[in-house]
XYZ file of C-alpha atoms in Angstrom:
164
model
C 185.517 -122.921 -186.675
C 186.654 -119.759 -188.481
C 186.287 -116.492 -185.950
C 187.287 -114.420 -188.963
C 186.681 -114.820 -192.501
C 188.440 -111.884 -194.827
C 189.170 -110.134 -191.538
C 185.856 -109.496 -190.807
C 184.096 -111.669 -187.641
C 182.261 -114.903 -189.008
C 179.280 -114.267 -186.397
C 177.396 -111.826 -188.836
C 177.673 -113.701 -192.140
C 176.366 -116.810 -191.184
C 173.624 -115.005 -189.076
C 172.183 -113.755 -192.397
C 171.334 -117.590 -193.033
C 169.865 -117.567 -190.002
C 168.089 -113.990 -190.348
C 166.797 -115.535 -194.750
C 165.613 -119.238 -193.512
C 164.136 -118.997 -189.851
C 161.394 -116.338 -191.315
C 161.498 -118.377 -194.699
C 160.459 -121.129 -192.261
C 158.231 -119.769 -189.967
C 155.996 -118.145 -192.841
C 155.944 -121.588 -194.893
C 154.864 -123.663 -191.457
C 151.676 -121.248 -190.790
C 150.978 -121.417 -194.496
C 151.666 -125.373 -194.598
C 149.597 -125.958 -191.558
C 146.685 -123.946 -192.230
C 146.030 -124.381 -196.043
C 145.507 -128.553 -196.547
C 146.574 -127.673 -200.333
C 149.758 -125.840 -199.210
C 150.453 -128.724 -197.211
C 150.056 -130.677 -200.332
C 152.130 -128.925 -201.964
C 154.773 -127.459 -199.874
C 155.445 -129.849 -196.856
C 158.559 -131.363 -198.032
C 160.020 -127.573 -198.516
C 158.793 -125.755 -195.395
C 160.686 -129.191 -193.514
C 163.658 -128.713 -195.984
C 163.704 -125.022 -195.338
C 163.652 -125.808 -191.798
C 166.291 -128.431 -191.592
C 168.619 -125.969 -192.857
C 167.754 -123.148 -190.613
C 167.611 -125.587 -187.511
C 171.424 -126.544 -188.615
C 171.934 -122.650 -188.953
C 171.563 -122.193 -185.324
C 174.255 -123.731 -183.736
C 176.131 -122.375 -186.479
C 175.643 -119.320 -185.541
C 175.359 -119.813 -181.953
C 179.390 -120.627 -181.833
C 180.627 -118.175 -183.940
C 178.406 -115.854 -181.432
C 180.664 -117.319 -178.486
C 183.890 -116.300 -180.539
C 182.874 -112.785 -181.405
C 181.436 -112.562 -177.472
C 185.016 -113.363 -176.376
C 186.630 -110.388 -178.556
C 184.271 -107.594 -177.810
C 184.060 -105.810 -174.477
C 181.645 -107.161 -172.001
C 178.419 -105.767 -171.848
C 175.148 -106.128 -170.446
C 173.809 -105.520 -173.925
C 175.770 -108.329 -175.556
C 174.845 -110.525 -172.249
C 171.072 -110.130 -172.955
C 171.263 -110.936 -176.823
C 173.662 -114.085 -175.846
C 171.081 -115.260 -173.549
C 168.013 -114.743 -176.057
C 170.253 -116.379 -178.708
C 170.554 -119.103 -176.488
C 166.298 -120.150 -176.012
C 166.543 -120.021 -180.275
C 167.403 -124.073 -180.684
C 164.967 -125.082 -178.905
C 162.342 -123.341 -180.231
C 163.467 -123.920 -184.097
C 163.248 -127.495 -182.953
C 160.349 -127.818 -181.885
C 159.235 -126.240 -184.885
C 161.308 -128.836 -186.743
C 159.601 -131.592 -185.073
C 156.149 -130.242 -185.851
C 156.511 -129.961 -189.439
C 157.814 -133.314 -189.362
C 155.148 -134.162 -187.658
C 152.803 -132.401 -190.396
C 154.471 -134.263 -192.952
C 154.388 -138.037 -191.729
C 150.904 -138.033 -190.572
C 150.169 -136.260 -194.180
C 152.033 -139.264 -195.760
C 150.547 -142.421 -193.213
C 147.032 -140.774 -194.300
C 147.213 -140.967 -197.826
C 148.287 -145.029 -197.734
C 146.140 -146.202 -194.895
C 142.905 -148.035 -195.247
C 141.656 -147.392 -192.093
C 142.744 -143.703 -190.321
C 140.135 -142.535 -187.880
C 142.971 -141.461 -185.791
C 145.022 -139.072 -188.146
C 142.313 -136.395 -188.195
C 143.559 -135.912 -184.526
C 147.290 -136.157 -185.286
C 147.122 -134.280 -187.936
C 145.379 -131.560 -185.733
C 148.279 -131.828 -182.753
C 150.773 -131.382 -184.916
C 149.384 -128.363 -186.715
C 149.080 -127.047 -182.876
C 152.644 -127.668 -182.196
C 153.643 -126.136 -185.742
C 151.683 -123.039 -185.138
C 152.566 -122.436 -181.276
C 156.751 -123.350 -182.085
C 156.259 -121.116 -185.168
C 155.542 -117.931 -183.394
C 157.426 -118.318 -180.498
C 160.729 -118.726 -183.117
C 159.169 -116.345 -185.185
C 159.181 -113.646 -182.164
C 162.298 -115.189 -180.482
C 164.163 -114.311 -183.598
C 163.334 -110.984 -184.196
C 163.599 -109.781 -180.167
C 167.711 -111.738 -180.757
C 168.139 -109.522 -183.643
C 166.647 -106.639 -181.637
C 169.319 -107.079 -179.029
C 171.969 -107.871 -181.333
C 171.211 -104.364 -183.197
C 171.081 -102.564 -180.246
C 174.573 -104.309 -178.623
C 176.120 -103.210 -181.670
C 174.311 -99.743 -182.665
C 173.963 -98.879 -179.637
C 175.988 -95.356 -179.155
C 175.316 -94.615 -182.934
C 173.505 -91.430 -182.819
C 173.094 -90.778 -178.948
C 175.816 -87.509 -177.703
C 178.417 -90.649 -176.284
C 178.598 -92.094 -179.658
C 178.108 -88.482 -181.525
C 181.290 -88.362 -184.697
C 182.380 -92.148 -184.085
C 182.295 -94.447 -187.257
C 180.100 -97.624 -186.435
């Protein structure tokens, strides 16, 4: 993979897609799981929305290792690395729950006989709304530490009349 793209590192361009579609996704699974008409509705794009951010991740988990390699060690660079690390999981779980949400959705609308997908369709809203905020948080306290690894010395007397 690319470590540069136009001289500038790869790591935070394809975070943006990561940064747009994880709370893109995490907004449209609460909504999808909670609201049976939203679910109706917009099932197939919250799991579309959260294919491409679960394909994001690793994405931008590598270029993270390339940029990590360039830039002096740190123990604020350690700390994001390791959050950024607990992300795929997370985003897959979330994956698998609106999956989840989806194909019991579908298997009760052409079964004759469902007793059982009233309880499915519950579990899978659980595991939707429980991955959802644990990516939804996980993502914002990586970003934390990635803006702090970087911005870090901006403004404090250390960093005073340097250029970012």
């Amino acid at each position: 993979m690319l470590s540069t793209v136009f001289g500038l590192p790869t790591h935070p361009l394809v975070v943006h897609f990561v940064v747009f579609f994880i709370p893109v996704t995490v907004l449209t699974a609460l909504v999808v799981s909670l609201w049976p008409e939203a679910r109706r509705r917009f099932a197939l794009w919250a799991l579309g929305a959260a294919t491409i951010a679960v394909l994001a991740v690793p994405l931008a988990t590598e270029t993270g290792e390339h940029l990590e390699a360039r830039v002096p060690h740190s123990k604020l660079v350690e700390e994001h690395a390791e959050l950024a690390d607990a992300l795929l999981p997370l985003m897959a779980a979330l994956w698998v729950g609106l999956a989840l949400v989806v194909a019991v959705r579908w298997y009760a609308g052409r079964a004759t006989e469902a007793r059982w997908t009233g309880f499915a369709m519950a579990g899978a809203i659980v595991i939707t709304v429980v991955a959802s905020l644990a990516t939804g948080v996980q993502v914002v306290r990586i970003g934390h530490s990635g803006s702090k690894a970087v911005w870090h010395e901006v403004g404090s007397e250390s960093g005073a009349g340097q250029a970012p």
